[in-house]
Short mmCIF file of C-alpha atoms in Angstrom, two decimals:
data_model
loop_
_atom_site.label_atom_id
_atom_site.label_comp_id
_atom_site.label_asym_id
_atom_site.label_seq_id
_atom_site.Cartn_x
_atom_site.Cartn_y
_atom_site.Cartn_z
CA MET W 1 64.93 50.33 119.72
CA SER W 2 62.46 50.37 122.54
CA GLU W 3 61.48 54.13 122.23
CA ASP W 4 59.83 53.14 118.89
CA GLY W 5 57.14 50.97 120.72
CA GLU W 6 56.13 54.10 122.82
CA ARG W 7 55.05 55.96 119.70
CA GLY W 8 51.61 57.05 120.17
CA ASP W 9 48.63 56.35 117.56
CA ASN W 10 48.81 59.94 116.30
CA GLY W 11 52.30 59.44 115.01
CA ARG W 12 53.60 61.97 117.16
CA VAL W 13 57.10 61.22 118.95
CA PRO W 14 56.36 61.09 122.52
CA ARG W 15 58.30 63.77 124.85
CA LYS W 16 59.90 60.90 126.83
CA GLN W 17 61.92 59.23 124.11
CA ALA W 18 65.52 58.47 124.60
CA ALA W 19 67.75 61.49 125.33
CA PRO W 20 70.28 60.81 122.58
CA ARG W 21 67.72 60.61 119.68
CA ARG W 22 65.96 63.61 120.99
CA LYS W 23 69.19 65.41 121.09
CA LEU W 24 70.26 64.60 117.61
CA LEU W 25 67.00 65.65 116.07
CA MET W 26 67.09 68.90 118.24
CA SER W 27 70.72 69.60 116.79
CA GLU W 28 69.20 69.03 113.38
CA ILE W 29 66.35 71.47 114.05
CA LEU W 30 68.83 74.06 115.37
CA GLU W 31 71.00 73.79 112.27
CA GLN W 32 68.09 74.22 109.82
CA ALA W 33 66.96 77.22 111.88
CA THR W 34 70.24 78.64 111.89
CA GLN W 35 70.43 78.28 108.23
CA LEU W 36 67.05 79.98 107.68
CA PHE W 37 67.82 82.66 110.06
CA ALA W 38 71.01 83.57 107.95
CA GLU W 39 69.22 83.47 104.90
CA ARG W 40 65.83 85.12 105.50
CA GLY W 41 66.31 86.95 108.91
CA TYR W 42 64.88 85.94 112.20
CA ASP W 43 61.56 87.89 111.42
CA GLY W 44 61.53 86.46 108.07
CA THR W 45 61.54 82.83 109.15
CA THR W 46 58.34 80.99 110.30
CA LEU W 47 58.36 77.59 112.49
CA GLN W 48 56.58 76.05 109.22
CA ASP W 49 59.85 76.86 107.24
CA VAL W 50 61.61 75.20 109.97
CA ALA W 51 59.41 72.18 109.91
CA ASP W 52 59.62 71.71 106.27
CA ALA W 53 63.31 72.17 106.26
CA VAL W 54 63.78 69.44 108.90
CA GLY W 55 61.06 67.14 107.15
CA LEU W 56 58.86 67.01 110.29
CA SER W 57 55.18 67.86 110.22
CA ARG W 58 54.32 71.10 112.30
CA PRO W 59 52.61 69.08 115.30
CA ASN W 60 55.64 66.94 115.35
CA LEU W 61 57.93 69.81 115.56
CA TYR W 62 55.90 71.16 118.43
CA ASN W 63 57.27 68.27 120.38
CA TYR W 64 60.68 69.92 120.34
CA VAL W 65 60.07 73.52 119.92
CA ARG W 66 56.94 75.62 120.46
CA SER W 67 57.93 78.93 119.28
CA LYS W 68 60.64 80.88 117.38
CA GLU W 69 61.75 82.28 120.72
CA GLU W 70 62.35 78.77 122.10
CA LEU W 71 64.67 78.21 119.16
CA LEU W 72 66.79 81.20 120.33
CA VAL W 73 66.77 79.87 123.83
CA ALA W 74 68.07 76.62 122.54
CA MET W 75 70.76 78.46 120.57
CA VAL W 76 71.87 80.22 123.60
CA GLU W 77 71.98 77.03 125.62
CA ALA W 78 73.73 75.12 122.84
CA THR W 79 76.52 77.85 122.47
CA SER W 80 77.00 80.24 125.38
CA GLN W 81 75.50 78.03 128.17
CA GLU W 82 77.11 74.94 127.10
CA ALA W 83 80.67 76.88 126.88
CA ALA W 84 80.10 78.27 130.28
CA SER W 85 79.23 75.23 131.99
CA SER W 86 81.99 73.09 130.40
CA LEU W 87 84.55 75.62 130.97
CA ARG W 88 83.36 75.79 134.66
CA ALA W 89 83.62 72.11 135.13
CA MET W 90 87.29 72.05 133.76
CA ARG W 91 88.32 74.99 135.83
CA GLN W 92 87.33 73.06 138.87
CA ARG W 93 89.50 70.06 138.19
CA ALA W 94 92.03 69.56 140.97
CA ASP W 95 94.52 67.31 138.85
CA LEU W 96 95.37 70.14 136.31
CA ASP W 97 97.70 73.11 136.99
CA PRO W 98 96.93 76.62 135.48
CA THR W 99 98.65 75.83 132.43
CA GLN W 100 96.99 72.62 131.68
CA LYS W 101 93.58 74.15 132.53
CA LEU W 102 94.29 77.06 130.19
CA ARG W 103 95.10 74.74 127.45
CA ALA W 104 91.92 72.64 128.01
CA LEU W 105 89.51 75.62 128.36
CA VAL W 106 90.89 77.06 124.97
CA ARG W 107 90.85 73.74 123.23
CA GLU W 108 87.27 73.23 124.45
CA LEU W 109 86.16 76.66 123.33
CA VAL W 110 87.75 76.43 120.07
CA LEU W 111 86.07 73.06 119.30
CA GLN W 112 82.64 74.50 120.40
CA ARG W 113 83.18 77.47 118.02
CA ALA W 114 84.48 75.14 115.14
CA ASN W 115 81.66 72.68 115.41
CA ASN W 116 78.99 75.19 115.23
CA PRO W 117 80.14 78.36 113.48
CA ALA W 118 76.88 79.34 111.87
CA GLN W 119 75.01 79.01 114.97
CA PHE W 120 77.46 81.18 117.14
CA ARG W 121 77.55 83.95 114.29
CA THR W 122 73.74 83.78 113.88
CA LEU W 123 73.34 84.16 117.41
CA ASP W 124 75.65 87.07 117.74
CA ARG W 125 73.74 88.84 114.82
CA SER W 126 70.41 88.32 116.53
CA GLU W 127 71.50 89.64 119.91
CA GLN W 128 69.35 92.88 119.27
CA ALA W 129 66.31 90.50 118.42
CA LEU W 130 66.74 88.48 121.72
CA PRO W 131 63.86 88.82 124.15
CA SER W 132 65.33 90.56 127.30
CA ASP W 133 65.26 87.33 129.59
CA ILE W 134 66.97 85.31 126.91
CA ALA W 135 69.48 88.21 126.30
CA GLU W 136 70.23 88.25 130.01
CA ARG W 137 70.92 84.43 130.02
CA HIS W 138 73.32 84.95 127.04
CA LEU W 139 75.11 87.81 128.77
CA ASP W 140 75.36 85.57 131.98
CA SER W 141 76.97 82.88 130.15
CA ARG W 142 79.52 85.20 128.33
CA ARG W 143 80.28 86.68 131.55
CA ALA W 144 80.81 83.32 133.14
CA VAL W 145 83.26 82.17 130.27
CA LEU W 146 85.10 85.47 130.78
CA ARG W 147 85.28 84.87 134.56
CA GLU W 148 86.53 81.43 134.06
CA ILE W 149 89.37 82.31 131.77
CA THR W 150 90.24 85.46 133.83
CA GLY W 151 90.17 83.14 136.81
CA VAL W 152 92.76 80.70 135.22
CA LEU W 153 95.11 83.34 134.23
CA ASP W 154 95.01 84.88 137.93
CA GLU W 155 95.69 81.52 139.29
CA GLY W 156 98.72 81.11 136.93
CA ILE W 157 100.04 84.63 137.73
CA VAL W 158 99.81 83.85 141.50
CA ALA W 159 101.56 80.40 141.22
CA GLY W 160 104.41 82.28 139.14
CA LEU W 161 103.64 80.26 135.92
CA PHE W 162 102.22 83.23 134.05
CA ARG W 163 103.36 86.63 133.36
CA PRO W 164 102.04 89.38 135.55
CA LEU W 165 99.54 90.79 132.81
CA ASP W 166 96.13 92.28 132.79
CA SER W 167 94.13 89.24 133.12
CA ARG W 168 91.03 90.86 131.96
CA VAL W 169 92.48 92.12 128.65
CA THR W 170 94.29 89.07 127.99
CA ALA W 171 91.19 86.72 128.93
CA LEU W 172 89.20 88.83 126.27
CA SER W 173 91.87 88.52 123.72
CA ILE W 174 91.93 84.71 124.25
CA ILE W 175 88.09 84.80 123.88
CA GLY W 176 88.41 86.70 120.47
CA MET W 177 90.85 84.27 119.22
CA CYS W 178 88.55 81.30 120.16
CA ASN W 179 85.25 83.04 119.04
CA TRP W 180 87.01 84.43 115.72
CA VAL W 181 87.30 80.60 114.66
CA ALA W 182 83.48 80.87 113.86
CA TRP W 183 84.48 83.33 111.28
CA TRP W 184 87.07 81.60 109.39
CA PHE W 185 87.05 77.63 110.12
CA HIS W 186 84.86 75.51 107.92
CA PRO W 187 84.49 72.00 109.45
CA ALA W 188 84.85 69.38 106.78
CA PRO W 189 86.25 65.84 107.20
CA ALA W 190 89.31 66.92 105.30
CA HIS W 191 89.91 69.94 107.80
CA PRO W 192 89.22 68.41 111.36
CA ALA W 193 89.01 70.92 113.93
CA GLU W 194 91.20 69.20 116.58
CA PRO W 195 94.62 70.38 115.25
CA VAL W 196 93.45 73.85 114.95
CA ALA W 197 92.08 73.66 118.57
CA GLU W 198 95.46 72.17 119.63
CA GLN W 199 97.41 74.88 117.95
CA ILE W 200 95.38 77.85 119.38
CA ALA W 201 95.46 76.26 122.74
CA ALA W 202 99.37 76.07 122.44
CA ASP W 203 99.36 79.71 121.33
CA ALA W 204 97.44 80.89 124.25
CA VAL W 205 99.56 79.14 126.59
CA ALA W 206 102.65 80.77 124.92
CA MET W 207 101.10 84.13 125.14
CA VAL W 208 100.99 84.08 129.03
CA VAL W 209 103.59 81.64 130.26
CA GLN W 210 106.48 82.99 132.42
CA VAL W 211 109.79 82.78 130.62
CA ASP W 212 111.74 85.70 132.22
CA LYS W 213 112.85 83.66 135.12
CA ARG W 214 114.67 81.11 132.90
CA ARG W 215 113.56 78.31 135.01
CA PRO W 216 115.88 75.31 134.44
CA SER W 217 113.91 72.03 133.49
CA ALA W 218 114.49 70.60 136.89
CA PRO W 219 114.96 72.92 140.00
CA THR W 220 117.89 71.10 141.40
CA PRO W 221 121.47 71.88 141.95
CA LEU W 222 122.29 69.97 138.79
CA GLY W 223 119.74 71.85 136.78
CA ALA W 224 121.22 75.00 138.00
CA VAL W 225 124.72 73.81 136.89
CA ALA W 226 123.24 72.87 133.43
CA LEU W 227 122.20 76.48 133.08
CA LEU W 228 125.60 77.65 134.14
CA GLN W 229 127.27 75.48 131.51
CA GLN W 230 125.06 76.76 128.69
CA ASP W 231 125.76 80.28 129.68
CA LEU W 232 129.59 79.70 129.98
CA ASP W 233 129.34 78.19 126.36
CA TYR W 234 127.54 81.37 125.22
CA LEU W 235 130.00 83.56 126.95
CA ALA W 236 132.87 81.64 125.21
CA ARG W 237 131.37 81.93 121.74
CA LEU W 238 130.87 85.75 122.40
CA LEU W 239 134.76 86.27 123.45
CA ARG W 240 135.75 84.24 120.48
CA VAL W 241 133.74 86.41 118.14
CA GLU W 242 135.41 89.35 119.83
CA ASP W 243 138.93 88.08 119.31
CA MET K 1 88.46 129.33 106.99
CA SER K 2 89.06 129.90 103.38
CA GLU K 3 86.64 127.20 102.20
CA ASP K 4 83.61 129.11 103.73
CA GLY K 5 84.20 131.91 101.30
CA GLU K 6 83.61 129.19 98.46
CA ARG K 7 80.21 128.36 99.43
CA GLY K 8 77.84 128.61 96.57
CA ASP K 9 74.55 130.50 96.81
CA ASN K 10 72.41 127.64 96.93
CA GLY K 11 73.98 126.61 100.40
CA ARG K 12 75.49 123.55 99.42
CA VAL K 13 78.97 122.67 100.46
CA PRO K 14 81.06 122.57 97.20
CA ARG K 15 82.83 119.27 96.44
CA LYS K 16 86.20 120.83 96.56
CA GLN K 17 86.42 122.02 100.26
CA ALA K 18 89.48 121.51 102.30
CA ALA K 19 90.09 117.67 102.96
CA PRO K 20 90.13 117.74 106.74
CA ARG K 21 86.66 119.33 106.98
CA ARG K 22 85.20 116.89 104.43
CA LYS K 23 86.93 113.96 106.19
CA LEU K 24 85.39 114.86 109.45
CA LEU K 25 81.71 115.55 108.11
CA MET K 26 82.22 112.14 106.27
CA SER K 27 83.04 110.33 109.72
CA GLU K 28 79.93 112.00 111.31
CA ILE K 29 77.91 110.85 108.43
CA LEU K 30 79.18 106.98 108.80
CA GLU K 31 78.88 107.13 112.41
CA GLN K 32 75.16 108.36 112.28
CA ALA K 33 74.61 105.89 109.65
CA THR K 34 76.18 103.04 111.44
CA GLN K 35 73.89 103.93 114.50
CA LEU K 36 70.89 103.77 112.31
CA PHE K 37 71.52 100.64 110.54
CA ALA K 38 72.21 99.16 113.96
CA GLU K 39 68.69 100.39 115.30
CA ARG K 40 66.50 99.91 112.10
CA GLY K 41 68.73 97.57 109.91
CA TYR K 42 70.09 98.38 106.48
CA ASP K 43 66.70 97.91 104.73
CA GLY K 44 64.92 100.02 107.37
CA THR K 45 67.02 103.25 107.00
CA THR K 46 66.59 105.99 104.36
CA LEU K 47 69.09 108.46 103.20
CA GLN K 48 66.61 111.14 104.60
CA ASP K 49 66.92 109.40 108.06
CA VAL K 50 70.73 109.79 107.71
CA ALA K 51 70.57 113.61 106.56
CA ASP K 52 68.39 114.24 109.60
CA ALA K 53 70.67 112.60 111.95
CA VAL K 54 73.62 114.54 110.85
CA GLY K 55 71.54 117.74 110.60
CA LEU K 56 72.11 118.42 106.88
CA SER K 57 69.71 119.09 104.18
CA ARG K 58 69.30 115.93 101.81
CA PRO K 59 70.74 117.88 98.75
CA ASN K 60 73.63 118.76 101.13
CA LEU K 61 74.17 115.18 102.04
CA TYR K 62 74.13 114.17 98.34
CA ASN K 63 77.45 116.03 98.23
CA TYR K 64 78.97 113.37 100.41
CA VAL K 65 76.71 110.11 99.73
CA ARG K 66 74.52 109.56 96.86
CA SER K 67 73.09 106.39 97.89
CA LYS K 68 72.82 103.78 100.82
CA GLU K 69 75.24 101.61 98.74
CA GLU K 70 77.94 104.45 98.74
CA LEU K 71 77.49 104.32 102.59
CA LEU K 72 78.45 100.73 102.63
CA VAL K 73 81.45 101.32 100.27
CA ALA K 74 82.59 104.26 102.52
CA MET K 75 82.33 101.84 105.76
CA VAL K 76 84.29 99.19 103.78
CA GLU K 77 86.94 101.93 102.98
CA ALA K 78 86.93 103.22 106.59
CA THR K 79 87.18 99.74 108.03
CA SER K 80 88.76 96.82 106.05
CA GLN K 81 90.61 98.90 103.27
CA GLU K 82 92.19 101.31 105.63
CA ALA K 83 93.38 98.64 107.92
CA ALA K 84 94.79 96.76 104.82
CA SER K 85 96.65 99.63 103.52
CA SER K 86 98.11 100.87 106.79
CA LEU K 87 99.19 97.41 107.51
CA ARG K 88 100.92 97.02 104.07
CA ALA K 89 102.90 100.42 104.73
CA MET K 90 104.00 99.26 108.11
CA ARG K 91 105.27 96.02 107.09
CA GLN K 92 107.30 97.57 104.41
CA ARG K 93 109.31 99.56 106.80
CA ALA K 94 112.86 98.75 106.50
CA ASP K 95 113.71 100.09 109.92
CA LEU K 96 111.74 97.62 111.83
CA ASP K 97 112.54 93.91 112.59
CA PRO K 98 109.80 91.31 112.49
CA THR K 99 109.11 91.68 116.12
CA GLN K 100 108.59 95.49 115.96
CA LYS K 101 106.55 95.13 112.95
CA LEU K 102 104.35 92.63 114.53
CA ARG K 103 103.88 94.86 117.47
CA ALA K 104 102.92 97.85 115.26
CA LEU K 105 100.55 95.85 113.19
CA VAL K 106 98.50 94.58 116.11
CA ARG K 107 98.51 98.16 117.86
CA GLU K 108 97.16 99.60 114.42
CA LEU K 109 94.63 97.04 114.05
CA VAL K 110 93.41 97.30 117.67
CA LEU K 111 93.26 101.18 117.44
CA GLN K 112 91.15 100.90 114.46
CA ARG K 113 88.80 98.57 115.89
CA ALA K 114 88.63 100.38 119.15
CA ASN K 115 87.87 103.72 117.55
CA ASN K 116 85.19 102.33 115.33
CA PRO K 117 83.74 99.21 116.93
CA ALA K 118 79.98 99.96 115.92
CA GLN K 119 81.13 100.40 112.37
CA PHE K 120 83.05 97.29 112.28
CA ARG K 121 80.17 95.09 113.80
CA THR K 122 77.52 96.86 111.64
CA LEU K 123 79.59 95.78 108.38
CA ASP K 124 80.19 92.28 109.79
CA ARG K 125 76.43 92.06 110.16
CA SER K 126 75.50 93.44 106.77
CA GLU K 127 77.83 91.13 104.84
CA GLN K 128 75.24 89.35 103.29
CA ALA K 129 73.40 92.68 102.29
CA LEU K 130 76.64 93.99 100.35
CA PRO K 131 76.40 94.29 96.67
CA SER K 132 78.75 91.68 95.15
CA ASP K 133 81.57 94.12 93.97
CA ILE K 134 81.49 95.76 97.61
CA ALA K 135 81.72 92.40 99.07
CA GLU K 136 84.65 91.47 96.93
CA ARG K 137 86.61 94.70 98.02
CA HIS K 138 85.72 93.69 101.64
CA LEU K 139 86.95 90.16 101.07
CA ASP K 140 90.07 91.54 99.35
CA SER K 141 90.97 93.79 102.20
CA ARG K 142 90.24 91.17 104.78
CA ARG K 143 92.58 88.80 102.64
CA ALA K 144 95.15 91.50 102.58
CA VAL K 145 95.19 91.96 106.29
CA LEU K 146 95.70 88.18 106.93
CA ARG K 147 98.53 88.11 104.19
CA GLU K 148 100.44 90.95 106.05
CA ILE K 149 100.09 89.31 109.48
CA THR K 150 101.18 85.91 108.00
CA GLY K 151 103.99 87.50 106.10
CA VAL K 152 105.42 89.21 109.17
CA LEU K 153 105.13 85.93 111.08
CA ASP K 154 106.95 84.04 108.20
CA GLU K 155 109.72 86.65 108.34
CA GLY K 156 110.16 86.27 112.22
CA ILE K 157 110.24 82.42 111.74
CA VAL K 158 113.05 82.63 108.99
CA ALA K 159 115.03 85.14 111.14
CA GLY K 160 114.72 82.62 114.16
CA LEU K 161 112.92 85.19 116.20
CA PHE K 162 109.59 83.49 116.21
CA ARG K 163 108.67 79.88 117.00
CA PRO K 164 107.98 77.58 114.04
CA LEU K 165 104.35 77.96 114.39
CA ASP K 166 101.51 77.42 111.58
CA SER K 167 101.54 81.26 110.42
CA ARG K 168 98.23 81.04 108.91
CA VAL K 169 96.38 79.80 112.03
CA THR K 170 98.29 82.04 114.52
CA ALA K 171 97.80 85.00 112.15
CA LEU K 172 93.96 84.44 112.28
CA SER K 173 94.03 84.13 115.90
CA ILE K 174 95.97 87.42 116.33
CA ILE K 175 93.27 89.08 113.72
CA GLY K 176 90.64 87.40 116.09
CA MET K 177 92.14 89.20 119.13
CA CYS K 178 92.16 92.36 117.41
CA ASN K 179 88.83 92.38 115.74
CA TRP K 180 87.06 91.07 119.14
CA VAL K 181 88.07 94.48 120.44
CA ALA K 182 85.06 95.77 118.60
CA TRP K 183 82.73 93.47 120.64
CA TRP K 184 84.12 94.54 124.32
CA PHE K 185 85.89 97.90 124.29
CA HIS K 186 83.83 100.91 124.55
CA PRO K 187 85.70 103.91 123.68
CA ALA K 188 85.52 106.86 126.45
CA PRO K 189 87.66 109.46 127.79
CA ALA K 190 88.15 107.45 130.99
CA HIS K 191 88.99 104.43 128.93
CA PRO K 192 91.52 105.37 126.24
CA ALA K 193 92.31 102.67 123.64
CA GLU K 194 96.09 102.97 123.73
CA PRO K 195 96.84 101.14 126.71
CA VAL K 196 94.72 98.19 125.53
CA ALA K 197 96.49 98.40 122.36
CA GLU K 198 99.83 98.09 123.82
CA GLN K 199 99.01 95.16 125.83
CA ILE K 200 97.25 93.27 123.19
CA ALA K 201 100.51 94.13 120.94
CA ALA K 202 102.75 92.83 123.83
CA ASP K 203 100.59 89.67 124.30
CA ALA K 204 100.77 88.86 120.37
CA VAL K 205 104.62 89.13 120.56
CA ALA K 206 104.81 87.04 123.63
CA MET K 207 102.62 84.50 121.82
CA VAL K 208 105.09 83.88 118.96
CA VAL K 209 108.47 84.99 120.09
CA GLN K 210 111.23 82.27 120.32
CA VAL K 211 112.21 81.75 123.87
CA ASP K 212 113.85 78.45 123.97
CA LYS K 213 117.23 79.87 122.98
CA ARG K 214 117.47 82.02 126.32
CA ARG K 215 118.89 84.96 124.53
CA PRO K 216 120.29 87.62 126.90
CA SER K 217 118.99 91.32 126.60
CA ALA K 218 122.36 92.10 125.00
CA PRO K 219 124.56 89.66 122.76
CA THR K 220 127.87 90.87 124.41
CA PRO K 221 130.31 89.23 126.85
CA LEU K 222 128.81 91.52 129.69
CA GLY K 223 125.21 90.36 128.79
CA ALA K 224 126.54 86.75 129.03
CA VAL K 225 128.18 87.43 132.38
CA ALA K 226 124.88 88.77 133.56
CA LEU K 227 123.13 85.58 132.52
CA LEU K 228 126.07 83.51 134.55
CA GLN K 229 125.55 85.95 137.62
CA GLN K 230 121.81 85.00 137.66
CA ASP K 231 122.64 81.20 137.34
CA LEU K 232 124.99 81.37 140.17
CA ASP K 233 122.35 83.29 142.35
CA TYR K 234 119.97 80.41 141.50
CA LEU K 235 122.40 77.77 142.32
CA ALA K 236 123.16 79.37 145.73
CA ARG K 237 119.41 79.58 146.32
CA LEU K 238 118.92 75.77 145.56
CA LEU K 239 122.09 74.75 147.75
CA ARG K 240 120.54 76.97 150.85
CA VAL K 241 117.20 74.98 150.59
CA GLU K 242 118.88 71.67 150.67
CA ASP K 243 121.12 72.44 153.46
#
């Protein structure tokens, strides 16, 4: 690949290499750092430990991460900030109604947690070790996720598609369902995350959807007549039981 | 109170004092220990720190807790074991149907998390510091909670009251909704936990309940006639729109 030709004489990977390769190595660095933080704690881990685990020289690692703090920043970016920005993008899609949006948001959040469970939990555990500016970014992203989900619930309630519920409490419950995946789901080829994400998304929709209004499948006189037919059958059955 | 008269000359509180008072002081000890573990870490906290925070002499504290490990055991008992045993008791109640049971289980779990959020999170963060026998007890209790909730979902599905869902994934989602309360709820006189517990319980029931069958509120001919009346109103509205 062309970026190999750009390698300097000192053997360092230049900063301007192709984005996909950089992203891949960065994700490996984060994964190893997460593992080390979990085993030895944040304070008990050095950048040299991270370089050794990834199999990079320390000067080489410096091309990606210059301090332990930067590792935390990268974790915040990869977990809470990425979640917030992809949820924001989905919420703005004009082609989806609130039900479809909620399903998409939950699916996305579950997949993010299922694919990086250790990172999410390590970040959660290190919250008190985060420098205040990074903690602020992390909190901002968490608030953004809450805002997007609360917003979709409010849209659905106004449209009469969702029950008139307390959207904040329900949004926090939905976030809890998604985040908890990091505690119990172990990604493996035999256990793909997609079916789990699909079911949790369907459960979240079922939780909020308006069913009291007994809408027929089609809002037409024929649809209403179909409802009448069902209910007459039901009445007849009840009267037969009473006889 | 009579137990004051039993105080020994050395000023120690005797082990056989009345249970409510012992329980109250034990809960204060756990609360202070939780705070200290959160601030200084498990390793950075001594029993003397705990005694100082509670305002007990160290020999007096020894009547309640003999080691830091015992504090972890008490936390496991107060969080995961208490949750497991109260859920087990509710699940066995013959006077409740699966819907009522699910509502009661979720309500109970939310209240436990809402009333001891710091303790639950500290325990979660200290999981890797738990000695293996205590970790085993903790895991057993978590499994028991999962078993009770999965069991109620299975009962409801068999009875035709709940949708035919993957009861394990949905039970884990419900546990996530409840546990996450420890991350966002801050108990205060102005923010009582009960309304939050009620809403999360109602949300959990809504998530699983079977609605396709359009059951009337009462399975009587009058209930069926009420459904018919709704259908006629709906048909009339549709026809007016078409005119």
